[in-house]
Short mmCIF file of C-alpha atoms in Angstrom, two decimals:
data_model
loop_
_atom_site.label_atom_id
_atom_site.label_comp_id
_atom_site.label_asym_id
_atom_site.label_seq_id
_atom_site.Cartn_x
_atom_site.Cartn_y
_atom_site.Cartn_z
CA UNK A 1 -102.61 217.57 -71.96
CA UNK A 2 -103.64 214.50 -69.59
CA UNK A 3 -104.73 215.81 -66.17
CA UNK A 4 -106.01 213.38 -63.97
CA UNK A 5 -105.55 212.90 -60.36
CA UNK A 6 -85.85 197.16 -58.60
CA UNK A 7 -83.95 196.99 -57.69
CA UNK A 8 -82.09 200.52 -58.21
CA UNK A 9 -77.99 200.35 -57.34
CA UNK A 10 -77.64 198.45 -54.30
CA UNK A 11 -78.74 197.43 -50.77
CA UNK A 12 -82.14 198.48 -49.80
CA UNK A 13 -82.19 200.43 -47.05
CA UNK A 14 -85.86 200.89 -45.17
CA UNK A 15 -87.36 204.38 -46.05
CA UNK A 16 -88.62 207.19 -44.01
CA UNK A 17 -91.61 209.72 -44.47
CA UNK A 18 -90.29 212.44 -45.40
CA UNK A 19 -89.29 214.66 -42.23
CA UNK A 20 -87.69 211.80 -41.03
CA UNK A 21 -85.48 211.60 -44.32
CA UNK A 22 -84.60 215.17 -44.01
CA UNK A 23 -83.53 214.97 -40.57
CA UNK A 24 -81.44 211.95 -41.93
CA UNK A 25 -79.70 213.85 -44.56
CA UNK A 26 -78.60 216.64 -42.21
CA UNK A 27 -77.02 214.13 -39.83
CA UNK A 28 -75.48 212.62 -42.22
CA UNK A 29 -73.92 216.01 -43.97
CA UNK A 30 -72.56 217.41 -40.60
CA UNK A 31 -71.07 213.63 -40.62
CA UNK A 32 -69.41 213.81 -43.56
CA UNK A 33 -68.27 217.57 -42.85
CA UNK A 34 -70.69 219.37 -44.59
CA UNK A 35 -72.90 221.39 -42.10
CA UNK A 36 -71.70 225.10 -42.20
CA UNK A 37 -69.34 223.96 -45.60
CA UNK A 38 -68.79 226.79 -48.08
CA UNK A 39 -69.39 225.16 -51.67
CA UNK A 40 -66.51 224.73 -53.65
CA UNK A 41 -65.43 227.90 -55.64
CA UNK A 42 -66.08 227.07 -59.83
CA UNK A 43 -62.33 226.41 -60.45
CA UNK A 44 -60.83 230.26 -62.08
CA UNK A 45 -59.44 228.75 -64.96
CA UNK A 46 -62.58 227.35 -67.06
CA UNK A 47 -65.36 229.06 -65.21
CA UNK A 48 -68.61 228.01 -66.41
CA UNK A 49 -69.49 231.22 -67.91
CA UNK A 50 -69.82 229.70 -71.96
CA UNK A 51 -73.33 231.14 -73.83
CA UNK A 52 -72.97 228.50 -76.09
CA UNK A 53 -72.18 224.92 -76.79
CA UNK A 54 -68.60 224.45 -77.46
CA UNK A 55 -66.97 222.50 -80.69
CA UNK A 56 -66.22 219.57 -78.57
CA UNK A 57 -70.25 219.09 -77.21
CA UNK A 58 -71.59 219.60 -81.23
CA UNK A 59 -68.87 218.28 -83.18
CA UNK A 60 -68.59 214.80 -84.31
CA UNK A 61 -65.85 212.74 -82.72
CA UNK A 62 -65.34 210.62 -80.06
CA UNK A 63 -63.98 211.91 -76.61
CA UNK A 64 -62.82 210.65 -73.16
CA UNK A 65 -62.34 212.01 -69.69
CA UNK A 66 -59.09 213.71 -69.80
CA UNK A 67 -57.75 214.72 -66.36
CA UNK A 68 -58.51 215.11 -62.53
CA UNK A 69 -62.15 216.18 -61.45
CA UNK A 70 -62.38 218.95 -59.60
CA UNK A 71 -65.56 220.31 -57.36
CA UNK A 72 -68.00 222.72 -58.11
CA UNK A 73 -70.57 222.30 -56.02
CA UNK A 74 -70.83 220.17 -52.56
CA UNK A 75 -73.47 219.30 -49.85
CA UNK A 76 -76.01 218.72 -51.87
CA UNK A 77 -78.83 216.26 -50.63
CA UNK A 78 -79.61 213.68 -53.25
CA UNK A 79 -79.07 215.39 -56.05
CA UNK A 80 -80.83 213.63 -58.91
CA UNK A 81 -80.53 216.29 -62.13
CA UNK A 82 -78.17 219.42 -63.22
CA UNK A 83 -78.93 221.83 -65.76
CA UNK A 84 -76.23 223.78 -66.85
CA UNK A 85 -77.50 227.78 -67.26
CA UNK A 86 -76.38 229.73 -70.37
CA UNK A 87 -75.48 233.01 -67.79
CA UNK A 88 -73.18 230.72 -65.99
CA UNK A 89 -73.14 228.13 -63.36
CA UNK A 90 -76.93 225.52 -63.19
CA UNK A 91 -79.92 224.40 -61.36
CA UNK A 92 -79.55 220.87 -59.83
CA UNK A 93 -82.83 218.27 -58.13
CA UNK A 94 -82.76 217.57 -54.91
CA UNK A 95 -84.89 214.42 -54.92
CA UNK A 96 -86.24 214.33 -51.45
CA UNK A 97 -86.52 217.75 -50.33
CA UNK A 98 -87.81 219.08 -54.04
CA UNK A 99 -85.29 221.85 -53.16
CA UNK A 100 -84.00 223.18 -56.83
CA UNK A 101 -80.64 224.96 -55.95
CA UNK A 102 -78.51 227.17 -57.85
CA UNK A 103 -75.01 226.82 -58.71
CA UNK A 104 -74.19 230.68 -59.53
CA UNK A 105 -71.65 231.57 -61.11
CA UNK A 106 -69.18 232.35 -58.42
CA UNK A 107 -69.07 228.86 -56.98
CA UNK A 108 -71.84 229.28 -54.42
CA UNK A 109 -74.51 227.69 -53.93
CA UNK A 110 -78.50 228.84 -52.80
CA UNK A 111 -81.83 227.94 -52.61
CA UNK A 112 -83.88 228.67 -56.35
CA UNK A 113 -87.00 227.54 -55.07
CA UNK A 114 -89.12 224.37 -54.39
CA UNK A 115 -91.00 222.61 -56.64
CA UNK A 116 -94.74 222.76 -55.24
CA UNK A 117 -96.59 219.44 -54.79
CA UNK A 118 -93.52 216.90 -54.62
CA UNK A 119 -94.28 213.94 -52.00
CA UNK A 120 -91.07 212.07 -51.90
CA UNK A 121 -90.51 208.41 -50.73
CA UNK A 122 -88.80 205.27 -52.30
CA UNK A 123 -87.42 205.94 -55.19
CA UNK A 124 -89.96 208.72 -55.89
CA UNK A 125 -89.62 212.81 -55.55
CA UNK A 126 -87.93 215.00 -57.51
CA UNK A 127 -86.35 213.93 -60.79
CA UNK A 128 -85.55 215.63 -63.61
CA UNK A 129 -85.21 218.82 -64.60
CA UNK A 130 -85.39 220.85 -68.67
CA UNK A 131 -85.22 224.36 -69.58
CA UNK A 132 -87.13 225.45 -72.55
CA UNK A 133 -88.08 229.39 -73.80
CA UNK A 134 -87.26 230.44 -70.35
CA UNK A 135 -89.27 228.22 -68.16
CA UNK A 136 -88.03 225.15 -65.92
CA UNK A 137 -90.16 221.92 -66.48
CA UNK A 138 -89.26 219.53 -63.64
CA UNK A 139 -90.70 215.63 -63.72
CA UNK A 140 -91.77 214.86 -59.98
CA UNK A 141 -93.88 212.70 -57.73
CA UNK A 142 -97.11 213.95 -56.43
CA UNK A 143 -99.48 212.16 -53.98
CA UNK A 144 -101.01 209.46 -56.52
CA UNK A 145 -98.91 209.87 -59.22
CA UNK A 146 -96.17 211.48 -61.29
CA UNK A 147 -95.86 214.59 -62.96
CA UNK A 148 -94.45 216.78 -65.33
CA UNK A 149 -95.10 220.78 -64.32
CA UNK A 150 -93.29 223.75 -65.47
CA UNK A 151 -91.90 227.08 -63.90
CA UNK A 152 -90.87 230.60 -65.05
CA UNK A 153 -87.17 230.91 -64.26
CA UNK A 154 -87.44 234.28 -63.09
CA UNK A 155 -84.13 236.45 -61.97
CA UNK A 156 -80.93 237.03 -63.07
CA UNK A 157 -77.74 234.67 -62.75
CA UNK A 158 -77.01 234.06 -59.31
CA UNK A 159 -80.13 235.09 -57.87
CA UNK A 160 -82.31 233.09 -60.18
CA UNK A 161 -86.12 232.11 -58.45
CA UNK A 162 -89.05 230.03 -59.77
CA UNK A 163 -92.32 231.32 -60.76
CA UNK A 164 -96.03 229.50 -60.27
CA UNK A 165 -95.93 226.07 -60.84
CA UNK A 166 -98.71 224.61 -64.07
CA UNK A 167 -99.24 221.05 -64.35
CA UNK A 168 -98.15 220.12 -67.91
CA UNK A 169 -98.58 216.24 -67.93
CA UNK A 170 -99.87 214.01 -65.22
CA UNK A 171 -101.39 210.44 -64.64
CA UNK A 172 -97.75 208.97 -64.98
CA UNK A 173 -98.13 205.91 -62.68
CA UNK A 174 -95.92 205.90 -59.51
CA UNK A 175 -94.99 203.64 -57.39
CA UNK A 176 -92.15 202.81 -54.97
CA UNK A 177 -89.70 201.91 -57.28
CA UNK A 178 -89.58 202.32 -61.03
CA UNK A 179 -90.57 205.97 -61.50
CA UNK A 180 -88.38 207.04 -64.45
CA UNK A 181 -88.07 210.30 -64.44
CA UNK A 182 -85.39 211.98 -67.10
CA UNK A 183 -87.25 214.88 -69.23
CA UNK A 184 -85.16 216.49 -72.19
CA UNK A 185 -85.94 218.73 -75.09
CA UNK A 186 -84.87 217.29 -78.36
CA UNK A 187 -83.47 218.47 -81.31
CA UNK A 188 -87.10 218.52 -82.96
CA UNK A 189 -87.84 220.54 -80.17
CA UNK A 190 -90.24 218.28 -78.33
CA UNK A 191 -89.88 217.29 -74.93
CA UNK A 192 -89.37 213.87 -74.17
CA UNK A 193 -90.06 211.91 -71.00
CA UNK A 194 -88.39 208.69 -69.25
CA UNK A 195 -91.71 206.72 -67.17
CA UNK A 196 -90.64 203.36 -65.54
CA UNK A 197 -93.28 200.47 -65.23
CA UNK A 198 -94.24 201.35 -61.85
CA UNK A 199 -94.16 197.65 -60.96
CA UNK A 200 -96.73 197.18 -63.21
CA UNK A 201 -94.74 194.71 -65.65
CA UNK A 202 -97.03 194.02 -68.05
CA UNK A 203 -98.24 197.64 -68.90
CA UNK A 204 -94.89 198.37 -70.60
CA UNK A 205 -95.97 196.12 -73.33
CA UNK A 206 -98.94 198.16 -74.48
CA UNK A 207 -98.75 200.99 -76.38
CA UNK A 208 -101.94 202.85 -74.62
CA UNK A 209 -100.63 202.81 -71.18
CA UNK A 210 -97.79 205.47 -69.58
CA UNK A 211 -96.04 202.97 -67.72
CA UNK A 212 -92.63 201.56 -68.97
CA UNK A 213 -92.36 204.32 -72.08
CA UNK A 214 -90.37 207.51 -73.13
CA UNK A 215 -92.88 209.68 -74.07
CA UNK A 216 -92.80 212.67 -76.95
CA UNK A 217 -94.80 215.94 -76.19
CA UNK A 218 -94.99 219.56 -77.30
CA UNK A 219 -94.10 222.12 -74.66
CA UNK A 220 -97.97 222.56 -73.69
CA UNK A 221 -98.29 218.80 -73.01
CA UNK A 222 -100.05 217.20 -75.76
CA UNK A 223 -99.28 214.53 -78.20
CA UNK A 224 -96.09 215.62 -80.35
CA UNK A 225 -97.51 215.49 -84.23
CA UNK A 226 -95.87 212.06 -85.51
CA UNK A 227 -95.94 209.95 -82.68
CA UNK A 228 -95.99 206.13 -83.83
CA UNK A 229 -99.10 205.48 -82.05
CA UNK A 230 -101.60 208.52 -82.08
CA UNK A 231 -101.00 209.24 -78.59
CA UNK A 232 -97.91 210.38 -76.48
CA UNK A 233 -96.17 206.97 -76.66
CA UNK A 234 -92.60 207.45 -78.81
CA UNK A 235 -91.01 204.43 -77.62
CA UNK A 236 -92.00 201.39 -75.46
CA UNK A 237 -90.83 198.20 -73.67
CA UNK A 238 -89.06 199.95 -71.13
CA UNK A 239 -88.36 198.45 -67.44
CA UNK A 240 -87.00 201.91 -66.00
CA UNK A 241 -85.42 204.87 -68.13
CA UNK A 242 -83.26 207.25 -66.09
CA UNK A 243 -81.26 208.78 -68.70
CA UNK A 244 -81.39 210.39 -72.29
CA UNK A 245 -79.11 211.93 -74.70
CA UNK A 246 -78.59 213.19 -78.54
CA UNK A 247 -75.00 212.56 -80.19
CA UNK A 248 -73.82 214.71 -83.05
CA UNK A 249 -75.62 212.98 -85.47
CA UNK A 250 -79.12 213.31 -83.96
CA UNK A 251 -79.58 210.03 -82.70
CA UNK A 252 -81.15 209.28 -79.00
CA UNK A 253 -79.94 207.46 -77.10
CA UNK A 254 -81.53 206.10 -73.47
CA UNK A 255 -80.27 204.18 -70.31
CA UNK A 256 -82.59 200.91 -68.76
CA UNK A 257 -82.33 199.56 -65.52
CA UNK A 258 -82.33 195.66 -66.03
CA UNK A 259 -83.90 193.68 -63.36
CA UNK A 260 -81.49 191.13 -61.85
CA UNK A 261 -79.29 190.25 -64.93
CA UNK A 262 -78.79 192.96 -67.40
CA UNK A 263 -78.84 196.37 -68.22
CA UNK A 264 -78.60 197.99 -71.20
CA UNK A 265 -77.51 200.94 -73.60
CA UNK A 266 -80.38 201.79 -76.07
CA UNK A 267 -80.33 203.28 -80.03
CA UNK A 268 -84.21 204.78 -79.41
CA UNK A 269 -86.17 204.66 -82.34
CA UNK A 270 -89.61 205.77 -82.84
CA UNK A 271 -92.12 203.12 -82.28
CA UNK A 272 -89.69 200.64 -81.01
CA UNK A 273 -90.65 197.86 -79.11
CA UNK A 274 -87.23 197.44 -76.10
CA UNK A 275 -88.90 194.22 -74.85
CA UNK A 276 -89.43 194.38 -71.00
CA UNK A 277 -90.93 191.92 -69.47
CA UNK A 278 -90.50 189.57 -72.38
CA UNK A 279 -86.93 190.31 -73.03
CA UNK A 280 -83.97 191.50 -70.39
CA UNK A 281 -80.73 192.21 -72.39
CA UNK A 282 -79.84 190.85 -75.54
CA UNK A 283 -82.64 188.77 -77.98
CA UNK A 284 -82.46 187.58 -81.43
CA UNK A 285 -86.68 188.27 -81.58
CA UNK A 286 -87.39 190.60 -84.09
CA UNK A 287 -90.20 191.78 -82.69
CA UNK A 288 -88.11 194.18 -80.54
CA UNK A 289 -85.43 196.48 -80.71
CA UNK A 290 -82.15 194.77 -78.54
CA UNK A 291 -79.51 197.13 -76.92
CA UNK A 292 -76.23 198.33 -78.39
CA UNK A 293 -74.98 197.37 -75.32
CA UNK A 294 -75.26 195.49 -71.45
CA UNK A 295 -74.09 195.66 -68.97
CA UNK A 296 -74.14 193.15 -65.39
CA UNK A 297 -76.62 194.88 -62.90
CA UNK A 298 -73.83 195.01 -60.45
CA UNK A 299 -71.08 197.02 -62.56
CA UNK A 300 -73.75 199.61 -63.70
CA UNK A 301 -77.31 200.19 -62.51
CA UNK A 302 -77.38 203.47 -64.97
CA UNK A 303 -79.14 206.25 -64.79
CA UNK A 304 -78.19 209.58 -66.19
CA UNK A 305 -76.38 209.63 -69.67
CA UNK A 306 -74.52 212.58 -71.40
CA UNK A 307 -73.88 212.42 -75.33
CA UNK A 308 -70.72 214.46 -76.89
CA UNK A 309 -69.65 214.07 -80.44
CA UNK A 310 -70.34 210.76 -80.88
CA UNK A 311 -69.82 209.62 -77.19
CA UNK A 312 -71.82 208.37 -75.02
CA UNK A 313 -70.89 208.87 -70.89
CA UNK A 314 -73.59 206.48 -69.03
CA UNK A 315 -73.78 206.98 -65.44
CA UNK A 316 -73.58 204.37 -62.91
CA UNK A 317 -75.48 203.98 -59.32
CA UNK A 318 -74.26 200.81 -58.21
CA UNK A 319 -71.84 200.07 -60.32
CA UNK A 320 -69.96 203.58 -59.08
CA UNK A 321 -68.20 204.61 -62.09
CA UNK A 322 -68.86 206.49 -65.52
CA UNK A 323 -68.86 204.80 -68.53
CA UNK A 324 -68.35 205.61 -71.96
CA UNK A 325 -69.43 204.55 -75.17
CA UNK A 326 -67.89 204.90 -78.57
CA UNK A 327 -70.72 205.50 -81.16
CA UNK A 328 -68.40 204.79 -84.21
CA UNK A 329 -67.14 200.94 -83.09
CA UNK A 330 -69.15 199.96 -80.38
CA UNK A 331 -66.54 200.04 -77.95
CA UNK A 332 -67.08 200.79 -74.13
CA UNK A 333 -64.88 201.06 -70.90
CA UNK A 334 -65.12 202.44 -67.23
CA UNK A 335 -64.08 206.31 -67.49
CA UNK A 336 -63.99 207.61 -64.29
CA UNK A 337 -64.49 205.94 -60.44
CA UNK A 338 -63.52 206.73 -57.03
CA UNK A 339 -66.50 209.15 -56.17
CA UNK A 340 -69.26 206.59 -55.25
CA UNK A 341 -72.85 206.10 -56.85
CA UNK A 342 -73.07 208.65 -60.03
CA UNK A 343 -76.59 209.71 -60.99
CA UNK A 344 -75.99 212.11 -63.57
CA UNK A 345 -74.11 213.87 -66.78
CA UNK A 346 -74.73 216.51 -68.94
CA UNK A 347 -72.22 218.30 -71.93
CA UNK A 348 -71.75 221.50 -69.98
CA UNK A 349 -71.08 224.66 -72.09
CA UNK A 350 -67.70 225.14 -71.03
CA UNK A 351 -66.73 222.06 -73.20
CA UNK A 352 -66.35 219.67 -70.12
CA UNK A 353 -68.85 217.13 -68.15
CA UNK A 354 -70.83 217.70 -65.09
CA UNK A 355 -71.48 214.92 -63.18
CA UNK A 356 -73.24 214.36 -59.93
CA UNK A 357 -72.52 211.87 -57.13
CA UNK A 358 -75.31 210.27 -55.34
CA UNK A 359 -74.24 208.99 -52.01
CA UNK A 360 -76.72 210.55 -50.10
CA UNK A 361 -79.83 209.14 -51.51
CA UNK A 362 -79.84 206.39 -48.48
CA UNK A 363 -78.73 203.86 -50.61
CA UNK A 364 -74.63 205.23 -50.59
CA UNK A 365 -71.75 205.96 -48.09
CA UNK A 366 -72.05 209.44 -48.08
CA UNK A 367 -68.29 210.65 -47.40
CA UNK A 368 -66.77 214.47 -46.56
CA UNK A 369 -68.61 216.92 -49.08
CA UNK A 370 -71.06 214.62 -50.34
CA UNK A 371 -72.41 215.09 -52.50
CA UNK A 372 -71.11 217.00 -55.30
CA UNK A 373 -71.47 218.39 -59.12
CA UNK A 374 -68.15 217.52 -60.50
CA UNK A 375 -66.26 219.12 -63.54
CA UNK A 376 -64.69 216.51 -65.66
CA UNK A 377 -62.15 217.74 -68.11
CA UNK A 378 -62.57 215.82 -71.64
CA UNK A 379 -59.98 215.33 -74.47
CA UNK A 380 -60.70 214.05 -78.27
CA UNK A 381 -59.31 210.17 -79.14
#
């Protein structure tokens, strides 16, 4: 266990300390009609009450979005990472505030907790979020660097609080931009974790440094038995992970925030070299591992991706619309728009996708309700 003390998806828009964001974020909900706004009510008919995975999140095949979205949650304040909860209804990140909140099962909406330790500012606060054996690991910035820590998730459904805070990994460099952030248990059961470069180009090209990587670790912390390079490093070459995923088959799959030209889908495979600073998009260099797919910067800037069957939904910041893509063929197309910057999926157990806007972050046009966990109805193709 270590210890020690871009351009994202559109304009740039100055940052505040921190109070001064809050304050921000609550003018801008009772703008955009939220202040005193009752959360959406889980819709009756598929409440997310599922104990288990459905057939369409394990099985093989290849799905799309199949109908309207509808609203489960809304108001939240730069939402950044859902969890769905096996008792019903999931925790969601609220980046700046390190607020966790609660989507219970009846549709409403509370406070879980807050995340101790989490200094917010640029692109940094906090990020993801993992359960695991009962316990809530959340990735987050702290005052020099960033952080993986983990929580008891103490409570019962709908009244669900966190327990002390333990540092489980830290020394992840932070900077203003460039913070990765996406933490996932795989199916070995390891947990994995998205870092971005920190601005520190270069570091992503060696293997000893935390910058620019996903890494691989047991639930403790340490070095997962098997990693390529003796130490926590699974993958590197990486500009600025937001987003991982499994399909069906087993195979991981992770989002990268190109710099001004391209970004890119990624097949992650264990020791693999993705190429940043050397290599943006496509390359014909053997040395590293190109993407399955790119993107332009401006109709994506990804972050959080969802896998079901063998789909892949890809999130999109600036780009403002969900994209899919087809494991079997290799083909891709917009799936859903029309609800501003998206920073997030995940295969809820109700057999649909979650997804969560992100037009509060100061970066968006937050509009009435903003912002929201949407349900997305899927269908097989």
């Amino acid at each position: 266990m270590r210890v020690n003390p871009r351009r994202d998806a559109g304009p740039r828009r100055p940052r505040r300390i921190v109070t001064a964001g809050l304050v921000l974020v609550t003018v801008l909900a009772a703008a955009s009609g939220c202040a005193g706004a009752a959360p959406a009510a889980v819709p009756t008919s598929a409440p997310p009450t599922t104990t288990a995975p459905s057939p369409t999140v394990d099985a093989a095949g290849v799905w799309r979005v199949g109908g309207e979205p509808s609203a489960l949650a809304r108001c939240l304040a730069a939402p950044w990472s859902v969890v769905p909860l096996e008792g019903g209804g999931a925790l969601i990140s609220e980046r700046d505030s390190g607020v966790v909140r609660e989507l219970a099962p009846d549709g409403t909406v509370r406070e879980a907790g807050v995340v101790p330790g989490v200094v917010s500012g640029g692109e940094s606060g906090l990020h993801g979020l993992a359960l695991h054996e009962g316990r809530l690991y959340a990735y987050h910035g702290a005052a020099d660097d960033n952080r993986v820590v983990q929580m008891p998730l103490d409570g019962t459904p709908g009244a669900h609080s966190l327990g002390e805070a333990e540092v489980v990994f830290s020394g992840i460099p932070r900077a203003n931009t460039h913070n990765g952030g996406r933490i996932a248990f795989g199916p070995d059961g390891f947990l994995y974790v998205t870092t971005g470069d920190a601005q520190i180009r270069d570091a992503a090209q060696d293997p000893t440094a935390l910058g620019g990587k996903i890494l691989r670790l047991t639930s403790d912390g340490e070095s997962a038995p098997g990693n390529p390079f003796g130490n926590e490093v699974f993958s590197y070459g990486h500009r600025n992970v937001q987003g991982i995923a499994w399909t069906a088959d087993g195979r991981m799959w992770a989002s990268e925030f190109g710099q001004n030209t391209w970004d890119e889908l990624n097949l992650i495979e264990q020791g693999g070299n993705y190429g940043w600073p050397l290599v943006e998009g496509d390359s014909d260099d053997p040395a590293f591992t190109t993407p399955v797919a790119t993107w332009t910067t401006a109709e994506l800037s990804p972050s959080g991706v969802a896998a079901v069957g063998d789909t892949v939904f890809v999130t999109g910041l600036r780009g403002e619309r969900l994209w899919y893509y087809d494991t079997t063929t290799g083909a891709k197309d917009a799936a859903f728009d029309g609800q501003g910057r998206l920073r997030d999926a995940v295969a809820a157990p109700d057999g649909t996708l979650w997804v969560l806007t992100n037009n509060s972050d100061g970066r968006g046009a937050p509009r009435e309700g903003d912002d929201l966990l949407l349900r997305l109805p899927l269908t097989s193709s």
